[in-house]
mmCIF file of C-alpha atoms in Angstrom:
data_model
loop_
_atom_site.group_PDB
_atom_site.id
_atom_site.type_symbol
_atom_site.label_atom_id
_atom_site.label_comp_id
_atom_site.label_asym_id
_atom_site.label_seq_id
_atom_site.Cartn_x
_atom_site.Cartn_y
_atom_site.Cartn_z
ATOM 1 C CA MET A 1136 -0.062 0.159 -0.238
ATOM 2 C CA HIS A 1137 1.535 3.471 -0.961
ATOM 3 C CA SER A 1138 2.537 5.661 1.927
ATOM 4 C CA ILE A 1139 3.454 8.732 0.351
ATOM 5 C CA ILE A 1140 1.704 10.925 -2.255
ATOM 6 C CA VAL A 1141 3.746 13.049 -4.414
ATOM 7 C CA VAL A 1142 1.725 16.127 -5.961
ATOM 8 C CA PRO A 1143 3.493 18.099 -9.248
ATOM 9 C CA ALA A 1144 2.633 21.492 -9.494
ATOM 10 C CA HIS A 1145 -0.170 22.089 -11.396
ATOM 11 C CA SER A 1146 -1.719 18.865 -10.910
ATOM 12 C CA ALA A 1147 -4.868 18.312 -12.620
ATOM 13 C CA GLY A 1148 -5.780 15.686 -10.633
ATOM 14 C CA PRO A 1149 -5.179 11.883 -9.243
ATOM 15 C CA ARG A 1150 -3.705 11.414 -12.540
ATOM 16 C CA ASP A 1151 -1.177 13.348 -12.132
ATOM 17 C CA GLN A 1152 0.169 12.220 -8.707
ATOM 18 C CA VAL A 1153 2.697 9.651 -8.083
ATOM 19 C CA ARG A 1154 2.200 6.999 -5.147
ATOM 20 C CA LEU A 1155 4.918 5.549 -3.389
ATOM 21 C CA GLU A 1156 5.472 2.339 -1.716
ATOM 22 C CA PRO A 1157 7.821 2.071 1.476
ATOM 23 C CA GLY A 1158 10.985 1.841 -0.101
ATOM 24 C CA GLU A 1159 10.309 3.457 -3.385
ATOM 25 C CA THR A 1160 11.899 6.072 -4.573
ATOM 26 C CA LEU A 1161 11.229 8.636 -6.835
ATOM 27 C CA LEU A 1162 13.636 10.870 -8.913
ATOM 28 C CA PHE A 1163 13.109 14.500 -9.715
ATOM 29 C CA GLY A 1164 15.031 17.190 -11.899
ATOM 30 C CA ARG A 1165 15.213 19.304 -15.316
ATOM 31 C CA SER A 1166 15.862 15.633 -17.320
ATOM 32 C CA SER A 1167 13.079 14.095 -19.027
ATOM 33 C CA GLY A 1168 14.018 10.970 -17.221
ATOM 34 C CA PRO A 1169 15.830 9.243 -14.879
ATOM 35 C CA PRO A 1170 19.990 9.150 -15.807
ATOM 36 C CA VAL A 1171 21.113 5.692 -16.978
ATOM 37 C CA GLY A 1172 22.237 3.454 -13.698
ATOM 38 C CA GLY A 1173 20.306 5.999 -11.498
ATOM 39 C CA GLN A 1174 23.356 6.616 -9.604
ATOM 40 C CA ARG A 1175 23.051 9.257 -6.199
ATOM 41 C CA ALA A 1176 25.802 11.565 -5.077
ATOM 42 C CA ASP A 1177 26.746 8.914 -2.766
ATOM 43 C CA GLY A 1178 27.189 6.362 -5.152
ATOM 44 C CA ALA A 1179 24.116 3.903 -4.002
ATOM 45 C CA ASP A 1180 21.860 2.928 -6.295
ATOM 46 C CA GLY A 1181 19.030 5.286 -6.533
ATOM 47 C CA VAL A 1182 16.883 3.112 -9.159
ATOM 48 C CA ASN A 1183 14.146 0.730 -7.666
ATOM 49 C CA GLY A 1184 14.985 -2.892 -8.745
ATOM 50 C CA GLY A 1185 18.754 -2.272 -10.149
ATOM 51 C CA GLY A 1186 20.621 -0.618 -12.332
ATOM 52 C CA GLY A 1187 18.833 -0.112 -15.327
ATOM 53 C CA VAL A 1188 15.883 2.641 -15.791
ATOM 54 C CA SER A 1189 13.144 0.469 -15.921
ATOM 55 C CA GLY A 1190 10.213 0.616 -13.370
ATOM 56 C CA VAL A 1191 11.820 4.219 -12.412
ATOM 57 C CA LYS A 1192 9.453 6.950 -10.863
ATOM 58 C CA TRP A 1193 10.251 9.999 -12.109
ATOM 59 C CA LEU A 1194 9.108 13.729 -11.765
ATOM 60 C CA SER A 1195 10.552 16.080 -14.132
ATOM 61 C CA ILE A 1196 10.584 19.654 -13.932
ATOM 62 C CA ALA A 1197 10.864 21.550 -16.884
ATOM 63 C CA HIS A 1198 13.321 24.937 -15.856
ATOM 64 C CA ASP A 1199 16.713 26.014 -17.237
ATOM 65 C CA GLY A 1200 17.564 26.795 -13.221
ATOM 66 C CA VAL A 1201 17.271 23.400 -11.957
ATOM 67 C CA SER A 1202 19.991 20.782 -12.338
ATOM 68 C CA ARG A 1203 18.989 17.791 -14.357
ATOM 69 C CA SER A 1204 19.084 15.121 -11.387
ATOM 70 C CA ALA A 1205 17.885 17.381 -8.741
ATOM 71 C CA GLY A 1206 17.094 15.184 -5.593
ATOM 72 C CA GLU A 1207 14.788 12.060 -4.624
ATOM 73 C CA ILE A 1208 12.111 11.105 -2.709
ATOM 74 C CA THR A 1209 12.030 7.761 -0.653
ATOM 75 C CA ALA A 1210 9.107 6.615 1.320
ATOM 76 C CA ASN A 1211 9.575 4.963 4.531
ATOM 77 C CA GLY A 1212 6.551 3.924 6.051
ATOM 78 C CA ALA A 1213 4.768 7.117 7.823
ATOM 79 C CA TYR A 1214 7.034 9.830 6.175
ATOM 80 C CA TRP A 1215 9.903 10.372 3.798
ATOM 81 C CA VAL A 1216 13.237 11.179 3.159
ATOM 82 C CA LEU A 1217 14.588 13.731 0.736
ATOM 83 C CA SER A 1218 18.303 13.625 -0.526
ATOM 84 C CA ASN A 1219 19.380 17.296 -2.155
ATOM 85 C CA LEU A 1220 21.363 16.349 -5.488
ATOM 86 C CA SER A 1221 22.067 19.520 -6.225
ATOM 87 C CA ALA A 1222 25.781 20.992 -5.799
ATOM 88 C CA ARG A 1223 24.851 24.600 -5.237
ATOM 89 C CA GLN A 1224 21.149 25.497 -4.026
ATOM 90 C CA THR A 1225 19.626 24.461 -0.677
ATOM 91 C CA TYR A 1226 15.846 22.778 -0.729
ATOM 92 C CA VAL A 1227 13.210 24.121 1.504
ATOM 93 C CA VAL A 1228 10.768 22.118 2.748
ATOM 94 C CA GLU A 1229 7.576 23.758 4.224
ATOM 95 C CA ASN A 1230 4.539 22.935 6.362
ATOM 96 C CA PRO A 1231 1.815 24.542 4.843
ATOM 97 C CA GLU A 1232 -0.476 24.274 7.907
ATOM 98 C CA GLY A 1233 2.668 24.711 10.159
ATOM 99 C CA ALA A 1234 2.372 28.613 10.626
ATOM 100 C CA GLY A 1235 5.439 29.055 8.542
ATOM 101 C CA GLU A 1236 6.955 25.803 10.274
ATOM 102 C CA HIS A 1237 10.111 24.632 7.758
ATOM 103 C CA ILE A 1238 13.163 22.760 7.309
ATOM 104 C CA LYS A 1239 16.330 23.045 5.092
ATOM 105 C CA VAL A 1240 18.189 20.426 2.842
ATOM 106 C CA ALA A 1241 21.701 21.313 2.698
ATOM 107 C CA PRO A 1242 23.268 21.071 -1.161
ATOM 108 C CA GLY A 1243 24.245 17.547 -0.858
ATOM 109 C CA ARG A 1244 22.694 15.991 1.996
ATOM 110 C CA LEU A 1245 21.504 12.282 1.562
ATOM 111 C CA ASP A 1246 18.362 11.107 3.135
ATOM 112 C CA ALA A 1247 16.567 14.088 5.433
ATOM 113 C CA PRO A 1248 13.415 12.979 7.230
ATOM 114 C CA VAL A 1249 10.668 15.129 6.500
ATOM 115 C CA PRO A 1250 7.935 14.604 9.441
ATOM 116 C CA PHE A 1251 5.380 16.472 8.230
ATOM 117 C CA GLU A 1252 1.779 15.707 6.953
ATOM 118 C CA PHE A 1253 1.743 17.883 4.259
ATOM 119 C CA SER A 1254 4.686 19.405 2.663
ATOM 120 C CA ARG A 1255 5.709 21.253 0.381
ATOM 121 C CA VAL A 1256 8.894 21.266 -1.474
ATOM 122 C CA VAL A 1257 10.438 24.445 -2.803
ATOM 123 C CA LEU A 1258 13.401 24.571 -5.021
ATOM 124 C CA PRO A 1259 15.396 28.139 -5.737
ATOM 125 C CA ALA A 1260 15.682 27.942 -9.858
ATOM 126 C CA ALA A 1261 17.263 31.169 -11.785
ATOM 127 C CA GLY A 1262 15.109 34.005 -9.988
ATOM 128 C CA ASP A 1263 11.754 31.317 -9.498
ATOM 129 C CA LEU A 1264 10.704 29.263 -6.929
ATOM 130 C CA LEU A 1265 9.232 26.111 -7.967
ATOM 131 C CA SER A 1266 7.406 23.900 -5.635
ATOM 132 C CA PHE A 1267 5.583 20.581 -5.731
ATOM 133 C CA GLU A 1268 3.369 19.031 -2.496
ATOM 134 C CA VAL A 1269 4.205 15.635 -0.704
ATOM 135 C CA TRP A 1270 1.746 14.208 1.174
ATOM 136 C CA ALA A 1271 2.287 11.506 3.961
ATOM 137 C CA PRO A 1272 -1.272 10.386 5.169
ATOM 138 C CA ARG A 1273 0.027 7.491 6.715
ATOM 139 C CA HIS A 1274 0.986 8.968 10.701
ATOM 140 C CA ASP A 1275 0.264 6.317 12.827
ATOM 141 C CA TYR A 1276 -0.727 7.071 16.686
ATOM 142 C CA VAL A 1277 -0.502 5.124 20.098
ATOM 143 C CA SER A 1278 -3.611 3.948 20.010
ATOM 144 C CA GLY A 1279 -3.427 3.204 24.356
ATOM 145 C CA PRO A 1280 -0.999 3.810 26.641
ATOM 146 C CA ARG A 1281 2.166 2.920 26.432
ATOM 147 C CA GLU A 1282 3.742 2.735 29.565
ATOM 148 C CA ARG A 1283 6.614 0.757 31.019
ATOM 149 C CA ALA A 1284 6.007 -1.891 33.342
ATOM 150 C CA GLY A 1285 5.915 -0.731 36.634
ATOM 151 C CA ALA A 1286 5.631 2.961 35.907
ATOM 152 C CA THR A 1287 1.721 3.460 35.500
ATOM 153 C CA GLU A 1288 2.026 3.870 39.477
ATOM 154 C CA GLY A 1289 2.342 7.238 41.452
ATOM 155 C CA ALA A 1290 1.134 10.995 40.393
ATOM 156 C CA ALA A 1291 0.256 11.847 37.099
ATOM 157 C CA THR A 1292 2.431 13.874 34.967
ATOM 158 C CA THR A 1293 2.316 17.920 35.159
ATOM 159 C CA PRO A 1294 0.828 19.190 31.881
ATOM 160 C CA ALA A 1295 3.713 21.486 30.348
ATOM 161 C CA PHE A 1296 1.501 24.011 29.505
ATOM 162 C CA ALA A 1297 -2.046 24.254 30.949
ATOM 163 C CA LEU A 1298 -4.329 26.300 28.845
ATOM 164 C CA ASP A 1299 -8.509 26.566 29.579
ATOM 165 C CA ARG A 1300 -9.610 27.351 26.166
ATOM 166 C CA SER A 1301 -12.864 28.634 28.044
ATOM 167 C CA LYS A 1302 -10.544 31.369 29.202
ATOM 168 C CA ARG A 1303 -10.446 35.050 27.752
ATOM 169 C CA TYR A 1304 -7.020 34.729 28.015
ATOM 170 C CA PHE A 1305 -6.934 32.155 25.375
ATOM 171 C CA ALA A 1306 -9.110 33.886 22.906
ATOM 172 C CA VAL A 1307 -6.632 36.787 23.106
ATOM 173 C CA LEU A 1308 -3.967 34.237 22.243
ATOM 174 C CA THR A 1309 -6.194 32.764 19.507
ATOM 175 C CA ALA A 1310 -6.631 36.332 17.915
ATOM 176 C CA LEU A 1311 -3.356 37.345 18.001
ATOM 177 C CA CYS A 1312 -2.583 33.793 16.100
ATOM 178 C CA GLU A 1313 -5.102 34.084 14.113
ATOM 179 C CA PRO A 1314 -3.152 35.813 10.960
ATOM 180 C CA ARG A 1315 -0.671 32.804 10.383
ATOM 181 C CA LEU A 1316 -3.220 29.789 11.298
ATOM 182 C CA ARG A 1317 -5.065 31.479 8.357
ATOM 183 C CA GLY A 1318 -2.206 30.327 5.900
ATOM 184 C CA GLU A 1319 0.057 33.736 6.288
ATOM 185 C CA PRO A 1320 3.150 32.385 7.679
ATOM 186 C CA HIS A 1321 4.857 35.716 7.618
ATOM 187 C CA ALA A 1322 1.598 37.920 8.281
ATOM 188 C CA PRO A 1323 2.687 40.902 10.634
ATOM 189 C CA LEU A 1324 0.457 40.422 14.151
ATOM 190 C CA PRO A 1325 -2.564 42.057 14.783
ATOM 191 C CA THR A 1326 -2.215 45.873 16.471
ATOM 192 C CA MET A 1327 -4.280 45.871 20.292
ATOM 193 C CA GLY A 1328 -6.797 47.894 18.569
ATOM 194 C CA GLN A 1329 -7.787 45.339 16.327
ATOM 195 C CA VAL A 1330 -6.997 42.432 19.005
ATOM 196 C CA VAL A 1331 -9.681 44.319 20.678
ATOM 197 C CA GLU A 1332 -12.302 44.949 18.193
ATOM 198 C CA ARG A 1333 -11.389 41.195 17.287
ATOM 199 C CA LEU A 1334 -12.669 39.837 20.214
ATOM 200 C CA ARG A 1335 -15.469 42.681 21.211
ATOM 201 C CA PRO A 1336 -18.744 40.826 19.937
ATOM 202 C CA GLY A 1337 -18.077 38.292 21.822
ATOM 203 C CA TRP A 1338 -16.512 40.335 24.714
ATOM 204 C CA PRO A 1339 -18.260 43.508 24.851
ATOM 205 C CA SER A 1340 -16.255 45.168 27.546
ATOM 206 C CA ALA A 1341 -12.642 44.518 25.680
ATOM 207 C CA ASN A 1342 -10.787 47.419 25.432
ATOM 208 C CA ARG A 1343 -6.819 47.770 25.161
ATOM 209 C CA ALA A 1344 -5.988 47.451 28.864
ATOM 210 C CA ALA A 1345 -7.804 44.438 29.443
ATOM 211 C CA VAL A 1346 -6.296 42.962 26.541
ATOM 212 C CA GLN A 1347 -2.544 43.812 27.361
ATOM 213 C CA TRP A 1348 -2.999 42.479 30.965
ATOM 214 C CA ASN A 1349 -4.124 38.962 29.521
ATOM 215 C CA ILE A 1350 -1.038 39.605 26.939
ATOM 216 C CA ASP A 1351 1.382 40.106 30.493
ATOM 217 C CA TYR A 1352 -0.591 37.211 32.350
ATOM 218 C CA LEU A 1353 0.041 34.935 29.490
ATOM 219 C CA ALA A 1354 3.596 35.713 29.058
ATOM 220 C CA VAL A 1355 3.864 34.071 33.061
ATOM 221 C CA LYS A 1356 1.562 31.252 32.506
ATOM 222 C CA LEU A 1357 3.523 30.035 29.516
ATOM 223 C CA ARG A 1358 6.996 30.974 31.372
ATOM 224 C CA LEU A 1359 8.577 33.570 29.213
ATOM 225 C CA LYS A 1360 8.111 35.722 32.429
ATOM 226 C CA PRO A 1361 8.468 34.836 36.239
ATOM 227 C CA ALA A 1362 5.486 35.225 38.506
ATOM 228 C CA PRO A 1363 4.909 38.607 40.162
ATOM 229 C CA ASP A 1364 5.086 36.587 43.539
ATOM 230 C CA THR A 1365 8.535 35.347 42.741
ATOM 231 C CA GLY A 1366 10.180 38.887 43.336
ATOM 232 C CA ASP A 1367 11.869 38.118 40.323
ATOM 233 C CA CYS A 1368 11.062 40.614 37.288
ATOM 234 C CA GLY A 1369 13.139 38.585 35.222
ATOM 235 C CA PRO A 1370 14.568 40.298 31.886
ATOM 236 C CA ARG A 1371 13.136 42.852 30.281
ATOM 237 C CA LEU A 1372 10.500 40.623 27.239
ATOM 238 C CA ASN A 1373 10.955 42.661 24.144
ATOM 239 C CA GLY A 1374 8.480 41.380 21.284
ATOM 240 C CA LYS A 1375 6.112 39.772 23.714
ATOM 241 C CA LYS A 1376 3.715 38.945 21.382
ATOM 242 C CA GLU A 1377 5.823 37.576 18.776
ATOM 243 C CA SER A 1378 6.991 35.688 21.521
ATOM 244 C CA LEU A 1379 3.976 34.296 22.770
ATOM 245 C CA VAL A 1380 2.498 33.127 19.179
ATOM 246 C CA SER A 1381 6.030 31.667 18.848
ATOM 247 C CA LEU A 1382 5.529 29.399 21.333
ATOM 248 C CA ALA A 1383 1.737 28.485 20.729
ATOM 249 C CA LEU A 1384 2.394 27.999 17.141
ATOM 250 C CA ARG A 1385 5.605 25.789 17.911
ATOM 251 C CA PHE A 1386 3.875 23.660 20.194
ATOM 252 C CA ASP A 1387 0.494 23.373 19.293
ATOM 253 C CA LEU A 1388 -0.823 25.535 21.766
ATOM 254 C CA VAL A 1389 -3.137 26.874 19.527
ATOM 255 C CA ARG A 1390 -4.423 25.377 16.426
ATOM 256 C CA GLU A 1391 -6.242 26.358 13.464
ATOM 257 C CA THR A 1392 -10.076 24.680 15.004
ATOM 258 C CA ASP A 1393 -9.420 26.797 17.911
ATOM 259 C CA LEU A 1394 -10.368 29.286 15.317
ATOM 260 C CA ARG A 1395 -14.095 28.628 15.903
ATOM 261 C CA GLY A 1396 -14.096 30.048 19.244
ATOM 262 C CA LEU A 1397 -13.588 33.581 17.663
ATOM 263 C CA PRO A 1398 -16.363 35.505 16.891
ATOM 264 C CA SER A 1399 -17.002 35.462 12.964
ATOM 265 C CA LEU A 1400 -15.311 37.690 10.795
ATOM 266 C CA GLY A 1401 -18.394 39.087 9.343
ATOM 267 C CA GLN A 1402 -19.081 40.478 13.216
ATOM 268 C CA ALA A 1403 -15.358 41.667 13.444
ATOM 269 C CA ALA A 1404 -14.830 45.330 12.574
ATOM 270 C CA LYS A 1405 -11.601 46.240 11.480
ATOM 271 C CA VAL A 1406 -9.734 49.193 12.500
ATOM 272 C CA GLN A 1407 -6.552 51.338 11.498
ATOM 273 C CA PRO A 1408 -3.852 50.400 13.999
#
């Protein structure tokens, strides 16, 4: 059964997609077909089933800025690895659902593991940025507790970040994360006034002071600042909103599904910064 699906740019449907079973490899590059012998940079056979070209899966990317043999993708069950066969170009693998999450694969790097369920492989090519998608829908999860024998007794593990989604501070955090959760990973964060107006339909008494109080509270709750009762003010935290959003998105403290808890966009009036 296939575990990886490669979707070329401008794919018109399933017929254009390439499906890989665990252990299968797809080569990609400017050539119209795989190189004879299928040798990759480390000398290992990059062609499934031997040194010939029969049965090889190949993705042609017609652009002068792409190497003839640019790279290869190998399926490994629930994830896949990327080899960058370019001598000069770094490839970037983006997580379209990860609010800017990405990994870089340096020139010549072989078998770099990619953990994303949905990925966009970006190739710099003579001033252009070309891309194709890779889906890894077969994600395996623990179906039940798998504790080491004798380790199930005693106190429960303390959660790393205890957030109550019913509280106003979580609504403030969600509003701060909203632009990037909606597919704009580099979007500027909303201003204080914009957060107030975004939340006011569900929180009529919202004002800048109240929103700022919740931001300060979040900074303590998420351990970006010491609690006031410790007597330690800690270092001055510049870019507090940016730090909160970065932490929340990195550890999935706020997800796209949490946007449903915000007022509909039609209710929230836009204000000028």
